[in-house]
Tab-separated table of N, CA and C in Angstrom:
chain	number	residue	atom	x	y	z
A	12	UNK	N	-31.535	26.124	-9.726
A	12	UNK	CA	-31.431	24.751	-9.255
A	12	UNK	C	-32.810	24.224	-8.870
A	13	UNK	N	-32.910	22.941	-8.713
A	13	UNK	CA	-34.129	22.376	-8.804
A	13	UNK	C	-34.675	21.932	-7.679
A	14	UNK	N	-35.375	22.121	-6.880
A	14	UNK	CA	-35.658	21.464	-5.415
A	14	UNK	C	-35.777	20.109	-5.532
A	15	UNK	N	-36.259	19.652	-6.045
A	15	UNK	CA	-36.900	18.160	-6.655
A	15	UNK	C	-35.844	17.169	-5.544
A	16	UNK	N	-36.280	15.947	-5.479
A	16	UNK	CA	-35.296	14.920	-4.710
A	16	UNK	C	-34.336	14.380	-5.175
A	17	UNK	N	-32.912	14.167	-4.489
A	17	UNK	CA	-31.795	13.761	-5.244
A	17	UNK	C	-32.121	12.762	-5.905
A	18	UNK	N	-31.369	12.282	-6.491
A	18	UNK	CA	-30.924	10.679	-6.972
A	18	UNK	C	-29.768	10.556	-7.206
A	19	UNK	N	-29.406	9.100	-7.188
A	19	UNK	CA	-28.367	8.490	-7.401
A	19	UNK	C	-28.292	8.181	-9.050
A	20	UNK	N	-27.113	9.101	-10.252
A	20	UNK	CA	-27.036	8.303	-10.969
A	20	UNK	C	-25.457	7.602	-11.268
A	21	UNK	N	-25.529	6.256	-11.698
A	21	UNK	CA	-24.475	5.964	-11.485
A	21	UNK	C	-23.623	5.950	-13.132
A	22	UNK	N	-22.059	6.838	-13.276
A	22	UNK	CA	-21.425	6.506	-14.609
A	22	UNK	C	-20.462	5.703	-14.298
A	23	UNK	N	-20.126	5.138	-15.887
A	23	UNK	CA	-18.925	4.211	-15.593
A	23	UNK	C	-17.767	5.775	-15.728
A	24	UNK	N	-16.500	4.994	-14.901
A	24	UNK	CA	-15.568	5.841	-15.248
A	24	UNK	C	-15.311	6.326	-16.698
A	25	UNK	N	-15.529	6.330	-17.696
A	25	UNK	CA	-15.471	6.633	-19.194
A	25	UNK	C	-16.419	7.290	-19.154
A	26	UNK	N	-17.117	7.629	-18.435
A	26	UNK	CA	-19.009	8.238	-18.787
A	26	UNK	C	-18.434	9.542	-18.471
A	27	UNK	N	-17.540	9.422	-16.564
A	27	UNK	CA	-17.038	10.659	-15.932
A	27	UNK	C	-16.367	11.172	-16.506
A	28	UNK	N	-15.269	10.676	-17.348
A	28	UNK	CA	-14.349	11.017	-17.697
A	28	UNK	C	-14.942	12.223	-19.208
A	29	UNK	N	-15.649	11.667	-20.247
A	29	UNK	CA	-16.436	12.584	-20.682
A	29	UNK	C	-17.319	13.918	-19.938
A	30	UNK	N	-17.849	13.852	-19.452
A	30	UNK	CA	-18.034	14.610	-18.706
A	30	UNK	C	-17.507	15.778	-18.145
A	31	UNK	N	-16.729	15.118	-17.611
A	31	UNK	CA	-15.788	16.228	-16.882
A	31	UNK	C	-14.582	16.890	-17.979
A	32	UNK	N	-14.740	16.352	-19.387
A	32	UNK	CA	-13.738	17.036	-20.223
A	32	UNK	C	-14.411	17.990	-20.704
A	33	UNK	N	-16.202	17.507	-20.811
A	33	UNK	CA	-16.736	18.757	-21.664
A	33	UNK	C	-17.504	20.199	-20.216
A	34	UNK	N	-17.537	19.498	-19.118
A	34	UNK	CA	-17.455	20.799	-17.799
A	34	UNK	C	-16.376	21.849	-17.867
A	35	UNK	N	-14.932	20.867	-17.451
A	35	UNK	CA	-14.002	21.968	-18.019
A	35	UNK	C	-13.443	22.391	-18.701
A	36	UNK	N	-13.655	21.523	-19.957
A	36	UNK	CA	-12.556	21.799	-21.133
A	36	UNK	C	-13.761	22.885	-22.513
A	37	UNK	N	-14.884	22.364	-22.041
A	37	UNK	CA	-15.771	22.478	-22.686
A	37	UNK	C	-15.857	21.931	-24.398
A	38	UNK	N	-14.869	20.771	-24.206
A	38	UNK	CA	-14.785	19.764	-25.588
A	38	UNK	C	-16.149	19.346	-25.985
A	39	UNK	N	-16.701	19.862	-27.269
A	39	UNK	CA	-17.997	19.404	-27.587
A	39	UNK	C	-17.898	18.207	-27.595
A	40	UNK	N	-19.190	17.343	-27.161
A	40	UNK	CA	-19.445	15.741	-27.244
A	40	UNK	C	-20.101	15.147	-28.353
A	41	UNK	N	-19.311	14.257	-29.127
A	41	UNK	CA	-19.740	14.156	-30.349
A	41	UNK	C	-21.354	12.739	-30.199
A	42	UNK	N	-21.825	13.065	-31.044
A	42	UNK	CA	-23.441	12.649	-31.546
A	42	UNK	C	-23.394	11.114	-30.538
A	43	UNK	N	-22.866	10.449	-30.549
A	43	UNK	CA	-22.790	9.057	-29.887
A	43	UNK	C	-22.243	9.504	-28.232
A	44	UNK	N	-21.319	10.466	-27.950
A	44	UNK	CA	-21.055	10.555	-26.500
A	44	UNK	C	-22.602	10.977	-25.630
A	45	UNK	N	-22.581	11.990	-26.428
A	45	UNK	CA	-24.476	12.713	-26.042
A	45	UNK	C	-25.247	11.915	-26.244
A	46	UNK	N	-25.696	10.772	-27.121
A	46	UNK	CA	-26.620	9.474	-26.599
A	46	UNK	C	-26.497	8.626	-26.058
A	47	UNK	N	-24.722	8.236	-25.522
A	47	UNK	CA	-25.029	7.503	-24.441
A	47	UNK	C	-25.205	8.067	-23.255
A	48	UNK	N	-24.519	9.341	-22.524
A	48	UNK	CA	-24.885	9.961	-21.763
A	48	UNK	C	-26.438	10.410	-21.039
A	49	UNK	N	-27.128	10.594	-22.508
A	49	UNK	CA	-28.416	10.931	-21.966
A	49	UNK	C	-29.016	9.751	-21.938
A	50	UNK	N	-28.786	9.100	-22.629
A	50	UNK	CA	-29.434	7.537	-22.220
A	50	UNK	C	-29.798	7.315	-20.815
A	51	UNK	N	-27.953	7.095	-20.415
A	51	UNK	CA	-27.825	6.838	-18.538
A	51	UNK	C	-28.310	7.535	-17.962
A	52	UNK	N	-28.989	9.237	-18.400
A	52	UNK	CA	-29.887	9.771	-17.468
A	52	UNK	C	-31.302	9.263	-17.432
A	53	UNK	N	-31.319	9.645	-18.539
A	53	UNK	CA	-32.660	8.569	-19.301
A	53	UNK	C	-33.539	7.366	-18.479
A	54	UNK	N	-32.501	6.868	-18.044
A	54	UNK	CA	-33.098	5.569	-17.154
A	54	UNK	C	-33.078	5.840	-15.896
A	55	UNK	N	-32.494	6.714	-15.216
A	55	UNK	CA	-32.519	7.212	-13.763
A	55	UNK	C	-33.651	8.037	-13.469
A	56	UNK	N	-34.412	9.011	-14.482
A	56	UNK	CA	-35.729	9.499	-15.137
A	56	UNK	C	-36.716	9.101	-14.955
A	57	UNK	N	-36.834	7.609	-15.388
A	57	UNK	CA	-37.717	6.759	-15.965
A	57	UNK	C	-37.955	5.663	-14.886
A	58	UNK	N	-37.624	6.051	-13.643
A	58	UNK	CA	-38.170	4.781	-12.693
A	58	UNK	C	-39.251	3.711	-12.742
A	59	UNK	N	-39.025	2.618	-13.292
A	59	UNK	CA	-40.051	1.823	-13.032
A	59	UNK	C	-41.160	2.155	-12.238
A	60	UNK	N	-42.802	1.514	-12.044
A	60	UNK	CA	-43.613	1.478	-11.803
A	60	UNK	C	-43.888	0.919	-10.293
A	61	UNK	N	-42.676	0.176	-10.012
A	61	UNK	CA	-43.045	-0.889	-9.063
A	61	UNK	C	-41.584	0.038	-7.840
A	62	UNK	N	-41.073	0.749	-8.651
A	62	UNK	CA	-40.065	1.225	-7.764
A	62	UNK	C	-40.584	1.676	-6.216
A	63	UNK	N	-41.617	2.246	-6.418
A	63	UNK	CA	-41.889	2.834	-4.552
A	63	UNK	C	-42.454	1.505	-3.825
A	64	UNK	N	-42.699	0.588	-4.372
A	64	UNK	CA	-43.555	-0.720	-3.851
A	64	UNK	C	-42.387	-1.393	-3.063
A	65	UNK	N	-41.292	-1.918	-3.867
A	65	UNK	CA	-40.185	-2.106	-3.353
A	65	UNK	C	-39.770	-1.713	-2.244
A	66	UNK	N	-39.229	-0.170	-2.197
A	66	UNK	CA	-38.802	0.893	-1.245
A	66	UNK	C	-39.585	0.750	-0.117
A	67	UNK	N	-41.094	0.329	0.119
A	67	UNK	CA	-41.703	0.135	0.627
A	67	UNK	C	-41.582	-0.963	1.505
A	68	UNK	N	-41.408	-2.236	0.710
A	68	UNK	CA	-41.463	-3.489	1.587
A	68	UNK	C	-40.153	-3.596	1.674
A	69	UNK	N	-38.541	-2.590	1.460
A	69	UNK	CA	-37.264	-2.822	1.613
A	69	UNK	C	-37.041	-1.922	3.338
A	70	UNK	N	-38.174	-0.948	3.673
A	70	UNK	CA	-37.978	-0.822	4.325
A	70	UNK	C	-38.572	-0.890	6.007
A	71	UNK	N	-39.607	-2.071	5.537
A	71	UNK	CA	-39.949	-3.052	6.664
A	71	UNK	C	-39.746	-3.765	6.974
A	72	UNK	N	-38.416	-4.171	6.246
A	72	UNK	CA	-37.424	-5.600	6.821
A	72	UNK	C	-37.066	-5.427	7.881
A	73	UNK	N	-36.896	-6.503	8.597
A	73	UNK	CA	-36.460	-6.537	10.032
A	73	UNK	C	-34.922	-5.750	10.759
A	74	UNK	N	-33.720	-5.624	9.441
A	74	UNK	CA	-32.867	-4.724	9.807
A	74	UNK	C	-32.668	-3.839	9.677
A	75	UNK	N	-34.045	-2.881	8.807
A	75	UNK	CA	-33.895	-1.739	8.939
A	75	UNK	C	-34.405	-1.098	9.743
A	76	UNK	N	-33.483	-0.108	10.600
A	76	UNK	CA	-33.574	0.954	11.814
A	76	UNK	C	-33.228	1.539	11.781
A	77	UNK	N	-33.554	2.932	12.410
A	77	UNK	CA	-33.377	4.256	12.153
A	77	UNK	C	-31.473	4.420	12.903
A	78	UNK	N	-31.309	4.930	12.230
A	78	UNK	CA	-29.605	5.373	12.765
A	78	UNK	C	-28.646	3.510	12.253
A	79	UNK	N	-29.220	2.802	11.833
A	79	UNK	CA	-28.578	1.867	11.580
A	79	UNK	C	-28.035	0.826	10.597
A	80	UNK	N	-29.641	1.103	9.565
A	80	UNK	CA	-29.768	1.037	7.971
A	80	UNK	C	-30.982	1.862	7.869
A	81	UNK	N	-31.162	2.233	6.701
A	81	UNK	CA	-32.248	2.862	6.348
A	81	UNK	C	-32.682	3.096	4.976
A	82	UNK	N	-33.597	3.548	4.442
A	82	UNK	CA	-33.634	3.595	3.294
A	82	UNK	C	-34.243	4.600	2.626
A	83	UNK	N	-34.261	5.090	1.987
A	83	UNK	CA	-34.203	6.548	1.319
A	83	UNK	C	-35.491	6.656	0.398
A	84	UNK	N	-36.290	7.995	0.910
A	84	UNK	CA	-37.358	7.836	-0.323
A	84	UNK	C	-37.261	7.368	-1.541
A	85	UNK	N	-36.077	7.857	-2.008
A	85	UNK	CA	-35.925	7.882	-3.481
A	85	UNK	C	-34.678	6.720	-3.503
A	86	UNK	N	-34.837	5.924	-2.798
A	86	UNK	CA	-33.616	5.375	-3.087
A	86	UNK	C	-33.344	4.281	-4.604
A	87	UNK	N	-32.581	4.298	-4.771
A	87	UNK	CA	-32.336	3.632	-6.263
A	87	UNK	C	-32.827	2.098	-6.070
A	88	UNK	N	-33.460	1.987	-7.223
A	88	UNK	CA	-34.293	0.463	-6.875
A	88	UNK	C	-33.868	-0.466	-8.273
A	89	UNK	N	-33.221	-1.228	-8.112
A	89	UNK	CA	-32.819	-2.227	-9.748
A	89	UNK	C	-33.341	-3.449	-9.630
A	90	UNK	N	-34.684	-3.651	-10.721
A	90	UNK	CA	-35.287	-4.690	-10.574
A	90	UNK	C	-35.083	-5.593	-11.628
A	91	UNK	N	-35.054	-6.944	-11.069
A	91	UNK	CA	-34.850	-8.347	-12.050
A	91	UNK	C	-36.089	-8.938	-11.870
A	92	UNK	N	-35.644	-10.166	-12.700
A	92	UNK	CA	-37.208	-10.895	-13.434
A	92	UNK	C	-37.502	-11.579	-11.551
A	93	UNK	N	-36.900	-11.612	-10.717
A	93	UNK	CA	-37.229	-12.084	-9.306
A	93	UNK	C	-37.622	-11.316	-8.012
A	94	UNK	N	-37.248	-10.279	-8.366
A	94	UNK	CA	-37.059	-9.063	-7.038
A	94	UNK	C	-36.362	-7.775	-7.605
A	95	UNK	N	-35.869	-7.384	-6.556
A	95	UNK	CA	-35.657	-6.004	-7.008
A	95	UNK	C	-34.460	-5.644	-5.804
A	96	UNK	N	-33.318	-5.000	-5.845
A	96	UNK	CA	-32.609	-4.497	-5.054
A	96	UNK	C	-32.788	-3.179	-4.983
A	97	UNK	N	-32.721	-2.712	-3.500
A	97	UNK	CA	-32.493	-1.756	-2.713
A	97	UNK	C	-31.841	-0.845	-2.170
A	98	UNK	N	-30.956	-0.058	-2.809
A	98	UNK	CA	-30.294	1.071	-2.226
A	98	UNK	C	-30.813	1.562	-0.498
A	99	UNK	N	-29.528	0.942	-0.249
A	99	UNK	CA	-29.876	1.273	1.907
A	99	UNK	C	-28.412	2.230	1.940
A	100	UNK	N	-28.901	2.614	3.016
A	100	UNK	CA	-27.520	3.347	3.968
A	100	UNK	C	-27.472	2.586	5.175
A	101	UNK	N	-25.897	1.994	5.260
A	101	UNK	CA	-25.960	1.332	6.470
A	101	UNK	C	-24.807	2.178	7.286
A	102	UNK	N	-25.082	2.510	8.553
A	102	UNK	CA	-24.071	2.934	9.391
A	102	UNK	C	-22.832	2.512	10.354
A	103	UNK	N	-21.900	2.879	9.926
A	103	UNK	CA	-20.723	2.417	10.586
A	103	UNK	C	-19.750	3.544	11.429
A	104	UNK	N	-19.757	3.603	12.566
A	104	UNK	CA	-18.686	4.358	13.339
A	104	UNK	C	-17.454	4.179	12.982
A	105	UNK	N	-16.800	5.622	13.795
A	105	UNK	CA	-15.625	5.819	13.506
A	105	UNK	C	-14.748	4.654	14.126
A	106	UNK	N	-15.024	4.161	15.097
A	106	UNK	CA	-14.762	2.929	15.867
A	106	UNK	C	-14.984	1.754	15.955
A	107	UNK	N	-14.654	1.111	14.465
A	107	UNK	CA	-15.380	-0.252	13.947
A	107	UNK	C	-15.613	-1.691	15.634
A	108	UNK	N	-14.789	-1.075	16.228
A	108	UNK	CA	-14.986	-2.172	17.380
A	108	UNK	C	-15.932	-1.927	18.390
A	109	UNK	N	-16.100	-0.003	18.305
A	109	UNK	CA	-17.342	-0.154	19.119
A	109	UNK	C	-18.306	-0.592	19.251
């Protein structure tokens, strides 16, 4: 196993669903399942340039605080022709009224 830092990659349910037929069933994946698959890793791989810049100024916004949102070295960053969104963790108790 790899020490390296997690990531988030995200499949559509059809992605999982492959997947998990050829984990346990061990159903070979035919020529098109295996390129889209590695594709979607492909791009989780391939982080943009500007990705830690982001992460950076996502997590000097004014609501992020420790124990309350936060944001993750590696957190997943999806950028458009305007900005870029931010993968945060925001925290919520067991006691939404507390």
């Amino acid at each position: 196993m790899s020490t390296d830092s997690a990531t988030w990659v995200c499949f559509t349910n059809g992605e999982m669903a492959l997947l998990k037929d050829y984990l346990e069933a061990g159903r070979p994946l035919t020529e098109d399942e295996t390129s889209l698959l590695l594709n979607r890793i492909d791009t989780y791989l391939s982080p943009d340039a500007k990705d830690p810049a982001y992460r950076a100024v996502a997590a000097e916004l004014d609501f992020v605080r420790e124990g309350e949102c936060e944001i993750d070295d590696h957190a997943v960053v999806s950028v458009s022709d305007d900005g870029a969104y931010v993968m945060a963790w925001v925290w919520v108790p067991n006691d939404p009224e507390a």
